[in-house]
Coordinates of C-alpha atoms and ligand atoms in Angstrom, one line a residue:
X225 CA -25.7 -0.8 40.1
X226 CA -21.9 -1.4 41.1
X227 CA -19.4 0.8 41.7
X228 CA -15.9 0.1 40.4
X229 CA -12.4 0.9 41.0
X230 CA -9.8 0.7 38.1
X231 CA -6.6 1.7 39.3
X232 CA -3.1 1.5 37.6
X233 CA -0.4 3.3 37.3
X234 CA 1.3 5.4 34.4
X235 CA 3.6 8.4 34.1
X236 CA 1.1 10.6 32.1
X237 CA -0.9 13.6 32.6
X238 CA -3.2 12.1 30.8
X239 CA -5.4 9.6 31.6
X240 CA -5.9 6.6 29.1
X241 CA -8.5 7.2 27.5
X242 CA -12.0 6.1 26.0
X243 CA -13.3 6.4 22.5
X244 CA -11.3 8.3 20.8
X245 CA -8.0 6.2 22.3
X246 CA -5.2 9.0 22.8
X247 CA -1.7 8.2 21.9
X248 CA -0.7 7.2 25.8
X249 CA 1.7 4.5 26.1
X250 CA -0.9 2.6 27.6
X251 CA -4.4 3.7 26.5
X252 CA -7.4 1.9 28.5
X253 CA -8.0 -0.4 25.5
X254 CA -11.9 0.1 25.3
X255 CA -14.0 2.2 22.8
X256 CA -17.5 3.7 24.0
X257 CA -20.9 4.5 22.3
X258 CA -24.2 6.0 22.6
X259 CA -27.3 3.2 22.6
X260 CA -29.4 4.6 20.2
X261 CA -32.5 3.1 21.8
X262 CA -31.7 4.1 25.9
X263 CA -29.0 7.2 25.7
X264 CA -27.0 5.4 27.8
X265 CA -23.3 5.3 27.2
X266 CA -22.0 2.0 26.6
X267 CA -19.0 0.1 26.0
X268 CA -18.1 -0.7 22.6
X269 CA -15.3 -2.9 22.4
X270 CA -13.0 -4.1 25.1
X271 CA -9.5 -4.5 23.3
X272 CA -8.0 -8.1 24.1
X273 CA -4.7 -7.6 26.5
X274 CA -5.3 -4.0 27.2
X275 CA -5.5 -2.9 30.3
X276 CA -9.6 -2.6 31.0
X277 CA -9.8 -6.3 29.6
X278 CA -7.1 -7.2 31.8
X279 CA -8.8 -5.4 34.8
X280 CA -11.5 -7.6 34.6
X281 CA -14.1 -4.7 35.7
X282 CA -15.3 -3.4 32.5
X283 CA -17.3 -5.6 29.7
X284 CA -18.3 -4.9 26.4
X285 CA -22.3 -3.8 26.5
X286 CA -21.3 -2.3 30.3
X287 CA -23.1 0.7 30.9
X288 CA -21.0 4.0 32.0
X289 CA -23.3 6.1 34.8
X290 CA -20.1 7.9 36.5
X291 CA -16.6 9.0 35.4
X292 CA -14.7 9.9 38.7
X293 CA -18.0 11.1 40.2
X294 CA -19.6 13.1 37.6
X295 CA -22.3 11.9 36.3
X296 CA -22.7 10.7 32.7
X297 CA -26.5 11.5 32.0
X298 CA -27.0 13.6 28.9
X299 CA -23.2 13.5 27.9
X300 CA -21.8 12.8 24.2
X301 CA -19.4 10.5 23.8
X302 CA -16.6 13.1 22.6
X303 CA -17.3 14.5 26.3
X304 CA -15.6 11.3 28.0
X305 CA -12.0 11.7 26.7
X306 CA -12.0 15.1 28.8
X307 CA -13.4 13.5 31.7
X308 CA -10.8 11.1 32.2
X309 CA -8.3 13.3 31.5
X310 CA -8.6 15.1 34.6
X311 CA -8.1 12.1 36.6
X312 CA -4.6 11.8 37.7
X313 CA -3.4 7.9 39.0
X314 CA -6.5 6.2 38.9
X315 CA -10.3 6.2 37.1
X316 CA -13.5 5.6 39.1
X317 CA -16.2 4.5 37.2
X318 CA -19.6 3.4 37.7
X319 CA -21.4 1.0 35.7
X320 CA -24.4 -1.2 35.2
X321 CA -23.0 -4.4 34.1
X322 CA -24.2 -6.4 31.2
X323 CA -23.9 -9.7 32.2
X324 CA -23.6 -11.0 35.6
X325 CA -20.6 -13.3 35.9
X326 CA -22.6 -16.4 35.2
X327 CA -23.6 -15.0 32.3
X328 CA -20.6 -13.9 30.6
X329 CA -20.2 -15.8 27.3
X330 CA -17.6 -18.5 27.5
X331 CA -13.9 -17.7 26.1
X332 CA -13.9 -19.0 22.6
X333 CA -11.3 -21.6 21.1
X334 CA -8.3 -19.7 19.2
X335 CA -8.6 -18.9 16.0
X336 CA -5.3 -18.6 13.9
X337 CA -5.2 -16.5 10.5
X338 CA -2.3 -16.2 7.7
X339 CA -3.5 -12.4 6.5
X340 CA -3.2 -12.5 2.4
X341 CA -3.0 -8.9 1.9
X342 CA -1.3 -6.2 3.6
X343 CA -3.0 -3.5 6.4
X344 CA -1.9 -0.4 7.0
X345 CA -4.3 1.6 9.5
X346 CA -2.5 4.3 9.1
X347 CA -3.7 4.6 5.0
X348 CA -7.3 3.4 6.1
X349 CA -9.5 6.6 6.6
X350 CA -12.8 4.0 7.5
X351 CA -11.1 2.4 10.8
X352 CA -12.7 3.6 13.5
X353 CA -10.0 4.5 15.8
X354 CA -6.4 4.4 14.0
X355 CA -4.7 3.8 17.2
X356 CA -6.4 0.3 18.5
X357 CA -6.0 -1.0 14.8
X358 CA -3.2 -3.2 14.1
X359 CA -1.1 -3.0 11.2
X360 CA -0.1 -6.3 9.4
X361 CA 1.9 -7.8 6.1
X362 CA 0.6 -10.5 3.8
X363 CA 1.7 -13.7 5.5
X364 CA 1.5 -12.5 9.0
X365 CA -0.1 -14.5 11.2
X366 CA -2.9 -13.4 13.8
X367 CA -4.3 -14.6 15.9
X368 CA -8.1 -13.8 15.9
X369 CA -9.5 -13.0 19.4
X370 CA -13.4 -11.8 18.3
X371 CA -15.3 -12.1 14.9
X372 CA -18.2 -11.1 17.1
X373 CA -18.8 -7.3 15.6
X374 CA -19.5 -7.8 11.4
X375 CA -17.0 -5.5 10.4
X376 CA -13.9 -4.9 12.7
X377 CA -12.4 -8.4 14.1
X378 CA -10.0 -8.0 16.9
X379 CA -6.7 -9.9 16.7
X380 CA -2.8 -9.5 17.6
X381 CA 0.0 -10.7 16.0
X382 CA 1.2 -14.1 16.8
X383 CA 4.8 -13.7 17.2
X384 CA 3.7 -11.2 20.1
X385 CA 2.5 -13.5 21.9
X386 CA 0.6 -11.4 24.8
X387 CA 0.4 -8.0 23.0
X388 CA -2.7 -6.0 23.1
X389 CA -5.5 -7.1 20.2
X390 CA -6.3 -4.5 18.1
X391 CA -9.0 -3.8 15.4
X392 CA -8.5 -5.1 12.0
X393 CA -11.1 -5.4 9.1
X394 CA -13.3 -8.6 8.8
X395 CA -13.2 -10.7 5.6
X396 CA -16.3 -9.6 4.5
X397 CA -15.6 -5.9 5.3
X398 CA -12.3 -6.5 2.9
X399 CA -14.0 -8.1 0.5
X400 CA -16.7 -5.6 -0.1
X401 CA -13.8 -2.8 0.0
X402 CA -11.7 -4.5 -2.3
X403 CA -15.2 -4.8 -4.6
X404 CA -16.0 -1.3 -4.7
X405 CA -12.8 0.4 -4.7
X406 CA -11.1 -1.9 -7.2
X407 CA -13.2 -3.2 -9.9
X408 CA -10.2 -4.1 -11.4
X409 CA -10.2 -7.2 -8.6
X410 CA -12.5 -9.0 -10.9
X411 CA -10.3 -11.7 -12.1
X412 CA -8.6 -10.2 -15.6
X413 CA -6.4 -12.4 -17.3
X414 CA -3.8 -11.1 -19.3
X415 CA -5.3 -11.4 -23.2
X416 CA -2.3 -13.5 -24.4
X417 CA -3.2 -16.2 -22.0
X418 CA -7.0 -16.5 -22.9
X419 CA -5.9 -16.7 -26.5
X420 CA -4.5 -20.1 -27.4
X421 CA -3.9 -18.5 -31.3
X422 CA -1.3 -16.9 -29.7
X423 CA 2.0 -17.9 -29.2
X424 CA 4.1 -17.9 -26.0
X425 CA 7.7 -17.1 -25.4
X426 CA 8.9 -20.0 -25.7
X427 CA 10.8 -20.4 -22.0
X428 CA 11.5 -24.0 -22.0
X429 CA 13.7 -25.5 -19.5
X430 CA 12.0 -28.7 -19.1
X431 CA 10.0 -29.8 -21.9
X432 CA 7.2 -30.3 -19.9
X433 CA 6.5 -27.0 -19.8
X434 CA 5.4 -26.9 -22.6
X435 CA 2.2 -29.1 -21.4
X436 CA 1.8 -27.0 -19.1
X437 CA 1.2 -24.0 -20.9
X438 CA -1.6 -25.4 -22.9
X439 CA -3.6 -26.5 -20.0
X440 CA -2.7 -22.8 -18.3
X441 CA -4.2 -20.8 -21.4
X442 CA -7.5 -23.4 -20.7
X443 CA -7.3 -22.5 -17.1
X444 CA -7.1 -19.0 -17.3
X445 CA -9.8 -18.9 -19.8
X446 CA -11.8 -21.1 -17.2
X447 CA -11.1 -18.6 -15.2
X448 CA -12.3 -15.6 -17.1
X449 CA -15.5 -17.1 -17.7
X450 CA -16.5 -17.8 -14.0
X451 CA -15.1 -14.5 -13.1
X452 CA -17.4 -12.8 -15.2
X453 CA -20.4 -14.7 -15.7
X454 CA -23.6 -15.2 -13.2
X455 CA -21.1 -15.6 -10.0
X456 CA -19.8 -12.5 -10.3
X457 CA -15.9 -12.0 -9.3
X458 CA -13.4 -14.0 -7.7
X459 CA -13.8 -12.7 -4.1
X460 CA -10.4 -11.2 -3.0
X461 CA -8.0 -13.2 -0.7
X462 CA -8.6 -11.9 3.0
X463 CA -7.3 -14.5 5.6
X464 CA -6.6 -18.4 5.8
X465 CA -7.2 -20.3 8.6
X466 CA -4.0 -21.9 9.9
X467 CA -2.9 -23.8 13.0
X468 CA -0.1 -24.9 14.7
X469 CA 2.0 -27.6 14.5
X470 CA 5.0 -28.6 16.7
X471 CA 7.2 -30.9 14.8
X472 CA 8.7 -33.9 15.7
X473 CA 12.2 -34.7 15.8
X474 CA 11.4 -37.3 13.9
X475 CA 9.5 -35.2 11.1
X476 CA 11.4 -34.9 7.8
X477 CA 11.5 -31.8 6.0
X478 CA 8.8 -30.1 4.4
X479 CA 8.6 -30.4 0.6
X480 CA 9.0 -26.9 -1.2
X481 CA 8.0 -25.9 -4.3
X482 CA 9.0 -23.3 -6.7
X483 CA 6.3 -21.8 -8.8
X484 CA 6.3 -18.9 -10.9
X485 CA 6.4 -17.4 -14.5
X486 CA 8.4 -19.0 -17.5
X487 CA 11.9 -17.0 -17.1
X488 CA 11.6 -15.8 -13.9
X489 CA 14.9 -17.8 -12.7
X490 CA 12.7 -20.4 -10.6
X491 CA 15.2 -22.7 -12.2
X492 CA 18.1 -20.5 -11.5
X493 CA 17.3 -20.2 -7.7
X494 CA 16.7 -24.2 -7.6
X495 CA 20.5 -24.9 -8.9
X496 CA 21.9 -22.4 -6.6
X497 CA 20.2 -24.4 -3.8
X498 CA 21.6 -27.7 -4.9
X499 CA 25.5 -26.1 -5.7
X500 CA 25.6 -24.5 -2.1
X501 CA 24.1 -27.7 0.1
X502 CA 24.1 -30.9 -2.1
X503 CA 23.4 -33.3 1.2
X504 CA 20.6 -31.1 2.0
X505 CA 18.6 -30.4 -1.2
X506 CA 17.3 -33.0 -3.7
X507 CA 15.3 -32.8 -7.2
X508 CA 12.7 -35.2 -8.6
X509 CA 14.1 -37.1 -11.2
X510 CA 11.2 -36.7 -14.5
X511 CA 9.3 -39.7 -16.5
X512 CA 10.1 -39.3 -19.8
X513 CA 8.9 -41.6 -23.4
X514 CA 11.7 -40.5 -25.8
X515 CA 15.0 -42.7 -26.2
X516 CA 17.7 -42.3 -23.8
X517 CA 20.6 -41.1 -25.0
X518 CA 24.2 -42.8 -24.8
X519 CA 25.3 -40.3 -21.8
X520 CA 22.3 -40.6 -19.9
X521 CA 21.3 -43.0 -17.5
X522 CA 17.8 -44.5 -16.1
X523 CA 16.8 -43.7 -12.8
X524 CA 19.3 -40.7 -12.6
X525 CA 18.4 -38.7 -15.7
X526 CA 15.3 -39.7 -16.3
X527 CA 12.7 -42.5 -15.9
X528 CA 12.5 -44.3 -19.5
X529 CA 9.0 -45.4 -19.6
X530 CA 6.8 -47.2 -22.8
X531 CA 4.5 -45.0 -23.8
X532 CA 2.0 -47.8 -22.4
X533 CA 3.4 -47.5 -19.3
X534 CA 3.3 -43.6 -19.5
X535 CA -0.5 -43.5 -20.4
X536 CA -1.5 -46.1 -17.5
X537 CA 0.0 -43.6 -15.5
X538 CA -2.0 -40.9 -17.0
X539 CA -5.0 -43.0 -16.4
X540 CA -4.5 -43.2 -13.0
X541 CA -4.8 -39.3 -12.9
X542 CA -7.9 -39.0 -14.8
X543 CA -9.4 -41.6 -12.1
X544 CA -7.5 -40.0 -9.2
X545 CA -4.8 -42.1 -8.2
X546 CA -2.4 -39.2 -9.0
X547 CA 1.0 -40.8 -10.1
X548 CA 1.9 -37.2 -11.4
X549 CA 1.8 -34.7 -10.0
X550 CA 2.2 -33.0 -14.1
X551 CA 2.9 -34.2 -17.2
X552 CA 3.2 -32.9 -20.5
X553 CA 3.8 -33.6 -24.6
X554 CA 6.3 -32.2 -26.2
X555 CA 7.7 -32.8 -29.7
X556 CA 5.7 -36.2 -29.9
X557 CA 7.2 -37.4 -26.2
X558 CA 5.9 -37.9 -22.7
X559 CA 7.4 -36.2 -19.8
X560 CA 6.2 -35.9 -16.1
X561 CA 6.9 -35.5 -12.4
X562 CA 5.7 -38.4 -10.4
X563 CA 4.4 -38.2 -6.7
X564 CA 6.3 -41.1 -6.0
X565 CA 10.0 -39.8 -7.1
X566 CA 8.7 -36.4 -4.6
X567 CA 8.4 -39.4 -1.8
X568 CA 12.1 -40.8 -2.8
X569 CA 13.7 -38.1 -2.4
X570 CA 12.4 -37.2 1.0
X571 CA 12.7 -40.6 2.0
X572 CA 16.4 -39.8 1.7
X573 CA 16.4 -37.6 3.8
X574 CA 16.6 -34.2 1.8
X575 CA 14.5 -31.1 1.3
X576 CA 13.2 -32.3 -2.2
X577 CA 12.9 -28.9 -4.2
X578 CA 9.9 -29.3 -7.0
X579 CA 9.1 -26.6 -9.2
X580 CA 5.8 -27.1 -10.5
X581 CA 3.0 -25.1 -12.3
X582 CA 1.0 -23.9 -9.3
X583 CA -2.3 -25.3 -10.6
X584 CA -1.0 -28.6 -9.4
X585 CA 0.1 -27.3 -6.2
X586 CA -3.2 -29.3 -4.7
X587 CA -1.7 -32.8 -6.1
X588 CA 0.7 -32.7 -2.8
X589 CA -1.0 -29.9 -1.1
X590 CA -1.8 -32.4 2.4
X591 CA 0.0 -33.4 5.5
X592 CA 1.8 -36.1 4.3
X593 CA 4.4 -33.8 2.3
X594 CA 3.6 -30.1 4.2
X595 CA 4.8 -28.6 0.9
X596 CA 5.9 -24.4 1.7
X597 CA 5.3 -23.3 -0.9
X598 CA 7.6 -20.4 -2.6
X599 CA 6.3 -17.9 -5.3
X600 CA 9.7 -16.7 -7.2
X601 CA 7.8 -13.0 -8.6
X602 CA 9.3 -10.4 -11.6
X603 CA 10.6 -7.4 -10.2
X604 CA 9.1 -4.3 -12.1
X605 CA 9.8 -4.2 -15.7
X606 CA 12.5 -1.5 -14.9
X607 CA 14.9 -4.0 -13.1
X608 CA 14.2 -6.8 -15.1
X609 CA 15.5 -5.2 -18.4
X610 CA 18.2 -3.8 -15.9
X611 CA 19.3 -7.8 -14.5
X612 CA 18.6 -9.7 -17.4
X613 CA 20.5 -7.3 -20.3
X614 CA 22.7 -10.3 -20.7
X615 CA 20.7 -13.4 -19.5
X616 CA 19.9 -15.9 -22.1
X617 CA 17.4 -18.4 -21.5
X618 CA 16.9 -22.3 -23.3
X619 CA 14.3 -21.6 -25.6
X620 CA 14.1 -25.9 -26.3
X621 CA 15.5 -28.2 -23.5
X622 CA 15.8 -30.8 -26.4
X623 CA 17.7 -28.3 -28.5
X624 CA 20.4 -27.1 -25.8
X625 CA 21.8 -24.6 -28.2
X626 CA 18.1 -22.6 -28.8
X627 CA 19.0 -20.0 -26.6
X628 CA 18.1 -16.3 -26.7
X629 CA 17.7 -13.4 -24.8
X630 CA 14.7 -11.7 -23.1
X631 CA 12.7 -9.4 -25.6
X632 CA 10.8 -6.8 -24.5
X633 CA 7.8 -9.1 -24.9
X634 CA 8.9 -11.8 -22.6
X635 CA 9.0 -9.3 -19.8
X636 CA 5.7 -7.9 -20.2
X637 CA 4.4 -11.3 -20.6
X638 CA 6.5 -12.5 -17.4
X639 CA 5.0 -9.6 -15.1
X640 CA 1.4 -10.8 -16.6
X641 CA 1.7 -14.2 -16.4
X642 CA 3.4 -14.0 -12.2
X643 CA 0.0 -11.5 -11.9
X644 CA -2.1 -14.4 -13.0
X645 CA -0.6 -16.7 -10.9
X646 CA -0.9 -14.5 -7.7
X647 CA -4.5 -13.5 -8.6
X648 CA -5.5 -17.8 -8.9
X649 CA -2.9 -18.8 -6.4
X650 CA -1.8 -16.7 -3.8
X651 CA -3.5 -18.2 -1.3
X652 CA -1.6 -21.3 -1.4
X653 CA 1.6 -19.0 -1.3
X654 CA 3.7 -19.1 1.9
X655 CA 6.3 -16.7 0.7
X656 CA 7.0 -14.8 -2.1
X657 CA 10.4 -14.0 -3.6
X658 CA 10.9 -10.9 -5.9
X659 CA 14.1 -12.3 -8.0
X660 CA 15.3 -8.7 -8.9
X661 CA 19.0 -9.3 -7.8
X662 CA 19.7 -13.0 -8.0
X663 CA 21.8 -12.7 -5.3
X664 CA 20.2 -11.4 -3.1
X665 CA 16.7 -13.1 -3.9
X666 CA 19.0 -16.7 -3.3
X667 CA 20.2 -15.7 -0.3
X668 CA 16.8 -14.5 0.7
X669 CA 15.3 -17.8 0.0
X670 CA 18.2 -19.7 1.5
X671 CA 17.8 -18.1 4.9
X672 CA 14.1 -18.6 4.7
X673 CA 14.0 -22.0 3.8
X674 CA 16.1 -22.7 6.8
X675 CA 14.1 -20.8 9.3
X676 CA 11.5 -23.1 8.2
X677 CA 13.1 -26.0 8.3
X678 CA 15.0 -25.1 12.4
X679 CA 11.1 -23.8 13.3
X680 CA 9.6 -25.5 16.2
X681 CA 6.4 -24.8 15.3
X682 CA 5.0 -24.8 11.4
X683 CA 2.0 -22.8 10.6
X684 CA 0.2 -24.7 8.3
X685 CA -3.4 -24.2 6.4
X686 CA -6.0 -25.9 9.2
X687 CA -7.4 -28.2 5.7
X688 CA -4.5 -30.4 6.2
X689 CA -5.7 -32.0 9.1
X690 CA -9.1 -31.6 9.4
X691 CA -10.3 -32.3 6.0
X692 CA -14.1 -32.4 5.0
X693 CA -15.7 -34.7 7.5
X694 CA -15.5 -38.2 5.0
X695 CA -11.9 -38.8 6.4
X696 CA -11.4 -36.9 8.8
X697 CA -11.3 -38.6 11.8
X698 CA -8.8 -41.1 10.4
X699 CA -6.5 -37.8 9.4
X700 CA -7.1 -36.4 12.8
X701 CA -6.8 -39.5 15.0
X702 CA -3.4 -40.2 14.0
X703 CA -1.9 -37.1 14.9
X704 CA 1.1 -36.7 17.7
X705 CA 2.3 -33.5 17.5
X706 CA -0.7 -30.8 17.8
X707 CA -1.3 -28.0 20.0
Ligands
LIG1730 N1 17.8 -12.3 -11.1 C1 18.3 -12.6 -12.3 N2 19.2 -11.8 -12.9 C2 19.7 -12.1 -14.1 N3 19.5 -13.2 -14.7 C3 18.7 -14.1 -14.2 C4 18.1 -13.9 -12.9 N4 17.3 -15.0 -12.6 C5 17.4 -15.8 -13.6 N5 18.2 -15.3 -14.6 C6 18.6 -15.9 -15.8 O1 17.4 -16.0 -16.6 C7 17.4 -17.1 -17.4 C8 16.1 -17.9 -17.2 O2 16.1 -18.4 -15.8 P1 15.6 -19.8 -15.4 O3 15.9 -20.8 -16.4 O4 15.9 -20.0 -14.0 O5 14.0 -19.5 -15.6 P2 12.8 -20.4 -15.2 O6 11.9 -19.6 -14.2 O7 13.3 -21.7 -14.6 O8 12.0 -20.5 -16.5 P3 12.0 -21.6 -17.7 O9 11.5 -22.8 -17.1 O10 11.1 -21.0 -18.7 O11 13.5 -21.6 -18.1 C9 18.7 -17.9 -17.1 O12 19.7 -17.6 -18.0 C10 19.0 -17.4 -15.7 O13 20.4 -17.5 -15.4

């Protein structure tokens, strides 16, 4: 048995407290409990950065004999808070350590999370102590300071660098809440995507697109039937291990691509980009097997490719070499993006703007192009009948004067369709863009993409450079820039 002297100083008449933490400005950072097998009051938690961790004294498993001198035999919990409240600058305790110092287990390496879903402690009636939770937005990262207890981690936010860690719930905690509260988390497709039979709005800017439709209806159906067959559901997206990276001055930019719903303006946004910085921003240029026209030229329209040539290409796919990234049929002609023409244009120097389908997000998902990817999302059906009363969209790319405007149909099917995508996708997500305004959803992505771009350090997903052990120590060796 030791006895212990935590002093510090605050301004309150109350003393920091124990389990439950009172709003102080600067609670003790610990949370208590009754052993069930001895009695004894023990501590629960230590909060990382608050002041008993920073103290050094106090341990989590410590037990508490004496608050200020009284003893703690026979006491509840509940009593503590009261006890320390008497206390005016300082806190005397007495306690049985744990560990001896030898003992203690050794500090673990850091773990970094991207959260993919929002917290609010505040709207959580489960958390144990509202106070010494910590409140977080999808796409904030944490860093993660203990996993040890099953269902409360502890972590703090990242860009606070030395705050206090606080309790937030543990990926299987959110999963099993998700699972029981929402049902409706089971993967659920929108019926007009699990139904080839029926038709789509037909939002064609590229005519690609229309490829990837097709193989969009096959994946959702895919989709459907894993979701509800013997695996179960499609566990809900919790957190994604990230890390660090410190770029080089060297570094080019990142590639970003644009994915979302037919008609959401991904293409709108993308001109913007290239109007307001044309040294800056760049676009693939597409493989296409139909004739070039008299105005158009090769290499800067399109690639004119034989439709041998176009089908070794595909070949390569099917056997992994990836030369596209997509590709798609339309009206009896090739077209597709190729990785290569994503590595010209960042060879040249630009951020090279690719809006994909985000199933093939994975074909450049790696180290070598760093892609942040941007999800352009509906606003509510509200505003979207409200901004696009008089937009008119290119029904055929082939057919420049097809054009229509939205029906009533293409919204609903819009705001099912970006839900899809979220559902399959998200994770893979860096930030998401409600184009309600067009305006103001440019200029939001504008400034975004140049925080990104002026960051010194890039969170990226931890899979890009250690990949499963077959490569990766070649991937990891050749690393400068890590910390
Ligand atoms: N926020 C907005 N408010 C009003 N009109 C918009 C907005 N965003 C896009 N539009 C208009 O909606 C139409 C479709 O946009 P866009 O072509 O960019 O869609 P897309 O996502 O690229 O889909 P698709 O490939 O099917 O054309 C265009 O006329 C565009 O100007």
């Amino acid at each position: 048995q030791i006895s212990m002297h935590v002093s510090y100083t605050h301004t309150h008449t109350h003393a920091p407290l124990f389990e439950p933490l009172v709003k102080t400005k600067e609670p003790l950072g610990a949370t208590i409990k009754r052993d069930k097998s001895t009695g004894a009051i023990v501590v629960a938690r230590i909060m990382r950065g608050g002041p008993a961790d920073k103290s050094g004294l106090i341990h989590e498993g410590d037990e508490l004999r004496e608050v200020n001198g009284v003893s703690l035999e026979h006491r509840k919990p509940k009593e503590i808070p009261s006890l320390l409240a008497r206390s005016q600058n300082e806190v005397r305790f007495t306690i049985v350590p744990a560990f001896s110092k030898e003992e203690m287990p050794p500090n673990e390496p850091k773990l970094f999370v991207r959260a993919l879903f929002d917290y609010d402690p505040g709207q959580d009636p489960a958390v144990p102590c509202k106070e010494a939770a910590v409140a977080f937005r999808w796409g904030d990262v944490l860093q993660i300071v203990s996993a040890e207890d099953e269902a409360w981690w502890q972590a703090c936010h990242q860009r606070d660098g030395h705050s206090r860690a606080g309790l937030v719930p543990s990926t299987q905690l959110h999963q099993r809440r998700v699972a029981l509260q929402r049902p409706k988390a089971l993967f659920k497709p929108p019926t007009h995507l699990t139904d080839p039979s029926v038709s789509h709005p037909a939002g064609l800017r590229r005519s690609f697109r229309l490829g990837r439709k097709s193989s969009w209806v096959r994946e959702a159906a895919r989709a459907k039937r894993w979701s509800t067959g013997v695996n179960g559901s499609n566990p809900p997206p919790t957190y994604r291990e990230v890390i660090p990276y410190r770029r080089d001055p060297e570094d080019g930019h990142r590639l970003v691509v644009l994915v979302g719903p037919d008609g959401v303006g991904v293409n709108e946004l993308k001109r913007r980009l290239l109007i307001s910085d044309p040294d800056r921003y760049g676009v693939t240029v597409p493989y296409t097997t139909r004739e070039k026209r008299k105005q158009e030229s090769e290499g800067v329209d399109y690639h004119f490719f034989s439709v041998h040539a176009f089908e070794e290409y595909i070949l390569s796919n099917r056997y992994g070499a990836h030369q596209f990234i997509e590709y798609g049929r339309y009206d009896g002609h090739y077209y597709g993006t190729s990785v290569d023409s994503v590595r010209t244009v960042m060879a040249e120097g630009k951020v090279c703007l690719l809006d994909v389908h985000p199933s093939k997000i994975k074909r450049v998902y790696s180290l070598e192009f760093m892609p942040y990817v941007v999800f352009v999302k509906p606003p509510r059906i509200e505003e979207l009948r409200l901004t696009r009363r008089r937009a008119k969209f290119i029904c055929d790319e082939e057919d420049k004067s097809a054009v229509r405007t939205f029906s009533e149909e293409d919204f609903e099917n819009m705001i099912d369709l970006a839900e899809t995508m979220e559902n399959l996708c998200g994770h893979l997500f860096d930030k998401v863009i409600v184009n309600g305004d067009v305006t103001a959803a440019f200029r939001e992505l504008k400034a975004d993409l140049q925080r990104v771009d002026q960051a010194e350090v890039q969170w990226i997903p931890e899979e890009w450079v250690c990949p499963p052990p077959t490569n990766a120590r070649s991937s990891c060796g050749q690393l400068g820039g890590w910390i």
